[in-house]
CSV table of C-alpha atoms and ligand atoms in Angstrom, one decimal:
chain,number,residue,atom,x,y,z
M,3,MET,CA,191.2,209.3,-38.1
M,4,SER,CA,191.1,205.5,-37.9
M,5,ILE,CA,193.0,203.9,-35.0
M,6,LYS,CA,196.1,201.9,-36.0
M,7,ILE,CA,197.9,199.5,-33.6
M,8,ALA,CA,201.6,199.2,-34.1
M,9,PRO,CA,203.2,196.5,-31.9
M,10,SER,CA,206.8,197.4,-31.1
M,11,VAL,CA,209.1,194.4,-31.7
M,12,LEU,CA,211.5,195.7,-29.1
M,13,SER,CA,209.7,193.3,-26.7
M,14,ALA,CA,209.6,190.4,-29.2
M,15,ASP,CA,212.0,187.4,-29.0
M,16,PHE,CA,215.0,188.6,-31.1
M,17,SER,CA,216.1,185.1,-31.8
M,18,LYS,CA,212.9,184.5,-33.8
M,19,MET,CA,212.1,187.9,-35.1
M,20,GLY,CA,210.8,186.7,-38.5
M,21,GLU,CA,208.2,184.4,-36.9
M,22,GLU,CA,207.2,187.0,-34.3
M,23,ILE,CA,206.6,189.5,-37.1
M,24,ALA,CA,204.7,187.0,-39.2
M,25,THR,CA,202.1,186.4,-36.5
M,26,LEU,CA,201.2,190.1,-36.1
M,27,LYS,CA,198.8,190.5,-39.1
M,28,GLY,CA,196.7,187.6,-37.9
M,29,CYS,CA,196.6,189.2,-34.5
M,30,GLY,CA,195.1,192.4,-36.0
M,31,ALA,CA,198.1,194.7,-36.1
M,32,ASP,CA,198.1,197.5,-38.6
M,33,LEU,CA,201.8,198.3,-38.6
M,34,VAL,CA,205.0,196.8,-37.3
M,35,HIS,CA,207.0,199.3,-35.2
M,36,LEU,CA,210.7,198.8,-35.5
M,37,ASP,CA,212.9,200.4,-32.9
M,38,VAL,CA,216.3,201.1,-34.2
M,39,MET,CA,218.8,202.2,-31.5
M,40,ASP,CA,222.5,203.0,-31.9
M,41,GLY,CA,223.8,203.1,-28.3
M,42,VAL,CA,224.7,206.8,-28.8
M,43,PHE,CA,221.4,208.6,-29.2
M,44,VAL,CA,219.9,206.2,-26.6
M,45,LYS,CA,221.5,203.9,-24.1
M,46,ASN,CA,220.6,200.7,-25.9
M,47,ILE,CA,221.5,198.9,-29.2
M,48,THR,CA,219.0,197.0,-31.3
M,49,PHE,CA,219.4,196.3,-35.0
M,50,GLY,CA,220.0,197.8,-38.4
M,51,PRO,CA,218.8,197.6,-42.0
M,52,LYS,CA,219.9,194.0,-42.4
M,53,LEU,CA,217.3,192.7,-39.9
M,54,VAL,CA,214.6,194.9,-41.5
M,55,GLU,CA,215.4,193.5,-44.9
M,56,ASP,CA,215.5,189.9,-43.7
M,57,CYS,CA,212.1,190.3,-41.9
M,58,ARG,CA,210.5,192.0,-44.8
M,59,LYS,CA,209.5,188.7,-46.4
M,60,PHE,CA,207.6,187.6,-43.3
M,61,THR,CA,204.7,190.1,-43.6
M,62,ASP,CA,203.1,192.6,-45.9
M,63,LEU,CA,202.1,194.9,-43.0
M,64,PRO,CA,203.8,198.3,-43.3
M,65,PHE,CA,207.1,198.7,-41.5
M,66,ASP,CA,207.2,201.8,-39.2
M,67,ALA,CA,210.9,202.4,-38.6
M,68,HIS,CA,211.6,204.6,-35.5
M,69,LEU,CA,215.2,205.7,-35.8
M,70,MET,CA,216.8,206.5,-32.4
M,71,ILE,CA,220.2,207.2,-33.9
M,72,VAL,CA,222.5,210.1,-34.4
M,73,ASN,CA,223.1,211.4,-38.0
M,74,PRO,CA,220.0,209.6,-39.3
M,75,GLU,CA,220.6,211.2,-42.7
M,76,LYS,CA,223.4,208.7,-43.2
M,77,TYR,CA,221.1,205.7,-42.8
M,78,VAL,CA,217.6,206.6,-44.0
M,79,GLY,CA,218.5,205.4,-47.5
M,80,ALA,CA,219.5,202.0,-46.1
M,81,PHE,CA,216.3,201.6,-44.2
M,82,ALA,CA,214.2,202.7,-47.2
M,83,ASP,CA,216.0,200.1,-49.4
M,84,ALA,CA,215.5,197.5,-46.7
M,85,GLY,CA,211.7,197.9,-46.9
M,86,ALA,CA,210.7,200.4,-44.3
M,87,ASP,CA,207.4,202.1,-45.3
M,88,ILE,CA,207.4,204.9,-42.8
M,89,ILE,CA,210.6,206.3,-41.4
M,90,THR,CA,210.6,208.6,-38.4
M,91,VAL,CA,213.6,210.6,-37.1
M,92,HIS,CA,214.1,212.5,-33.9
M,93,LYS,CA,214.1,216.3,-33.9
M,94,GLU,CA,216.8,216.0,-31.2
M,95,ALA,CA,219.0,214.0,-33.5
M,96,CYS,CA,218.5,216.3,-36.5
M,97,GLU,CA,218.0,219.8,-35.0
M,98,ASP,CA,218.3,222.3,-37.9
M,99,LYS,CA,218.6,219.6,-40.5
M,100,ILE,CA,215.2,218.2,-39.7
M,101,LYS,CA,213.4,219.5,-42.8
M,102,ASP,CA,216.2,218.2,-45.1
M,103,VAL,CA,216.1,214.8,-43.6
M,104,LEU,CA,212.3,214.6,-43.9
M,105,MET,CA,212.6,215.6,-47.6
M,106,GLN,CA,215.3,213.0,-48.0
M,107,ILE,CA,212.9,210.3,-46.8
M,108,LYS,CA,210.2,211.5,-49.1
M,109,GLY,CA,212.7,211.3,-51.9
M,110,TYR,CA,212.8,207.6,-51.4
M,111,ASN,CA,209.0,207.6,-51.8
M,112,LYS,CA,208.5,206.7,-48.2
M,113,LYS,CA,206.3,208.2,-45.6
M,114,CYS,CA,208.2,210.5,-43.1
M,115,GLY,CA,207.7,211.6,-39.6
M,116,VAL,CA,209.4,213.6,-36.9
M,117,VAL,CA,209.7,212.3,-33.3
M,118,ILE,CA,209.9,214.4,-30.1
M,119,ASN,CA,211.1,213.3,-26.8
M,120,PRO,CA,209.0,213.9,-23.7
M,121,ASN,CA,210.9,217.1,-22.8
M,122,THR,CA,210.9,218.6,-26.3
M,123,PRO,CA,208.2,221.1,-26.8
M,124,VAL,CA,205.8,221.1,-29.8
M,125,LYS,CA,207.0,224.5,-30.8
M,126,ASP,CA,210.4,223.0,-31.8
M,127,ILE,CA,208.8,221.1,-34.7
M,128,GLN,CA,205.9,223.5,-35.5
M,129,ASP,CA,207.6,224.6,-38.8
M,130,VAL,CA,207.9,221.0,-40.2
M,131,ILE,CA,204.6,219.6,-39.2
M,132,GLU,CA,203.1,220.2,-42.7
M,133,TYR,CA,205.9,218.1,-44.3
M,134,CYS,CA,205.2,215.0,-42.1
M,135,ASP,CA,202.9,212.1,-42.7
M,136,MET,CA,203.1,211.3,-39.0
M,137,ILE,CA,204.3,213.0,-35.8
M,138,LEU,CA,205.5,210.6,-33.1
M,139,CYS,CA,205.2,211.8,-29.5
M,140,MET,CA,207.3,209.8,-27.1
M,141,SER,CA,205.5,209.1,-23.9
M,142,VAL,CA,208.7,207.7,-22.2
M,143,TYR,CA,212.3,208.6,-22.6
M,144,PRO,CA,213.4,206.4,-25.5
M,145,GLY,CA,215.7,203.4,-25.1
M,146,PHE,CA,213.8,200.7,-23.3
M,147,GLY,CA,210.4,199.0,-23.3
M,148,GLY,CA,208.3,198.6,-20.2
M,149,GLN,CA,208.6,202.1,-18.8
M,150,LYS,CA,205.8,204.2,-17.2
M,151,PHE,CA,203.7,206.5,-19.4
M,152,ILE,CA,204.5,210.2,-18.8
M,153,ASP,CA,201.1,211.9,-18.4
M,154,ASP,CA,202.3,215.4,-19.2
M,155,VAL,CA,202.8,214.2,-22.8
M,156,LEU,CA,199.0,214.2,-23.2
M,157,PHE,CA,199.0,218.1,-23.3
M,158,LYS,CA,201.5,218.0,-26.1
M,159,ILE,CA,199.3,215.5,-28.1
M,160,GLU,CA,196.3,217.9,-27.7
M,161,GLU,CA,198.4,220.8,-28.8
M,162,LEU,CA,199.7,218.8,-31.8
M,163,SER,CA,196.2,217.8,-32.7
M,164,LYS,CA,195.1,221.4,-32.9
M,165,LEU,CA,198.0,222.4,-35.0
M,166,ILE,CA,197.5,219.5,-37.4
M,167,ARG,CA,193.8,220.4,-37.7
M,168,LYS,CA,194.9,223.9,-38.8
M,169,THR,CA,197.0,222.5,-41.6
M,170,GLY,CA,193.9,220.7,-43.0
M,171,LYS,CA,196.2,217.7,-43.8
M,172,ASN,CA,195.8,214.1,-42.9
M,173,ILE,CA,198.7,213.7,-40.5
M,174,ASP,CA,198.8,210.9,-38.0
M,175,ILE,CA,199.7,211.3,-34.4
M,176,GLU,CA,201.6,208.3,-33.0
M,177,VAL,CA,202.2,207.8,-29.3
M,178,ASP,CA,205.0,205.5,-28.1
M,179,GLY,CA,205.9,204.3,-24.6
M,180,GLY,CA,204.0,203.0,-21.6
M,181,ILE,CA,200.8,202.2,-23.5
M,182,ASN,CA,198.6,199.7,-21.7
M,183,LEU,CA,194.8,199.1,-21.3
M,184,GLU,CA,194.7,202.1,-19.0
M,185,THR,CA,196.8,204.7,-20.7
M,186,VAL,CA,195.6,203.9,-24.2
M,187,SER,CA,192.2,205.6,-23.8
M,188,ARG,CA,193.8,208.8,-22.5
M,189,ALA,CA,196.3,208.9,-25.4
M,190,LYS,CA,193.4,208.5,-27.9
M,191,SER,CA,191.2,211.1,-26.2
M,192,ALA,CA,194.1,213.6,-26.5
M,193,GLY,CA,194.3,212.9,-30.2
M,194,ALA,CA,196.7,210.1,-30.9
M,195,ASN,CA,195.5,207.6,-33.6
M,196,VAL,CA,198.6,205.4,-34.1
M,197,ILE,CA,199.3,203.4,-30.9
M,198,VAL,CA,202.6,201.8,-30.3
M,199,ALA,CA,202.7,199.0,-27.7
M,200,GLY,CA,205.6,196.8,-27.0
M,201,SER,CA,205.5,195.0,-23.7
M,202,THR,CA,201.7,195.2,-23.5
M,203,VAL,CA,201.4,193.2,-26.7
M,204,PHE,CA,204.3,190.8,-26.6
M,205,ASN,CA,203.9,189.9,-22.9
M,206,ALA,CA,200.1,189.3,-23.3
M,207,PRO,CA,198.9,185.7,-23.2
M,208,ASP,CA,196.6,186.5,-26.1
M,209,ARG,CA,198.1,189.0,-28.5
M,210,LYS,CA,195.0,189.1,-30.7
M,211,LYS,CA,192.7,189.9,-27.8
M,212,ILE,CA,195.1,192.7,-26.5
M,213,ILE,CA,195.4,194.3,-29.9
M,214,GLU,CA,191.6,194.3,-30.2
M,215,ASP,CA,191.2,195.8,-26.7
M,216,LEU,CA,193.9,198.5,-27.4
M,217,ARG,CA,191.9,199.4,-30.6
M,218,ASN,CA,188.5,199.4,-29.0
M,219,LEU,CA,189.0,200.9,-25.6
A,131,LIG,C1,211.2,203.0,-26.5
A,131,LIG,C2,210.6,202.5,-27.9
A,131,LIG,C3,209.3,201.9,-27.8
A,131,LIG,C4,209.2,200.7,-26.9
A,131,LIG,C5,207.9,200.8,-26.2
A,131,LIG,O1,212.3,203.7,-26.7
A,131,LIG,O2,210.6,203.6,-28.8
A,131,LIG,O3,208.7,201.7,-29.1
A,131,LIG,O4,209.2,199.5,-27.5
A,131,LIG,O5,207.8,199.8,-25.3
A,131,LIG,P1,206.6,199.8,-24.3
A,131,LIG,O6,205.3,199.7,-25.1
A,131,LIG,O7,206.8,198.5,-23.5
A,131,LIG,O8,206.6,201.0,-23.4
A,132,LIG,ZN1,209.5,203.3,-30.8
């Protein structure tokens, strides 16, 4: 699977989000990772579909919307209409409804994915892996950028990798949280191919160089 780099705009300057997003393609990014937080599912609040819609015109890179919200089924339609290309929802926010929400996203002709927090075991999503285009493994507790990578998550990525291989399908494994020039190689070796990086990209003096290094290391 090819490596894709998805800068997370959580660490961008929110007062000029459009311009921040516009520069990412020239820096070599493959996706734009949009962290949507509601202050309930996580202890932080970011933005909703309006910002996604307004930023859509600044790039043709795919928008990867990571919904850290309760009752995501109420909002996936709005994010699909706003221009998200991939929509991921947390297993912990959907519980038994997870398959229905994934199907709902597919119904909008968008790619879908399930997210698991660091303490959620892979077995909790085993039954829905085959319906996903991507599985997102959180390597920090969601809510804030700049946290430390949780090493134990590497075992889950390996486990997921094996399960995905068994399905015979092309399902991406995305890793999110604490990715830097040191942790990225371990995440890739474990099997992750979509790499989210917020603070590492946006705080770097040279965003193009850091994206290249995250891809090639
Ligand atoms: C955390 C978000 C991440 C965050 C990652 O809840 O899901 O996407 O932006 O930030 P870094 O890369 O700084 O750990
Ligand atoms: Zn994220």
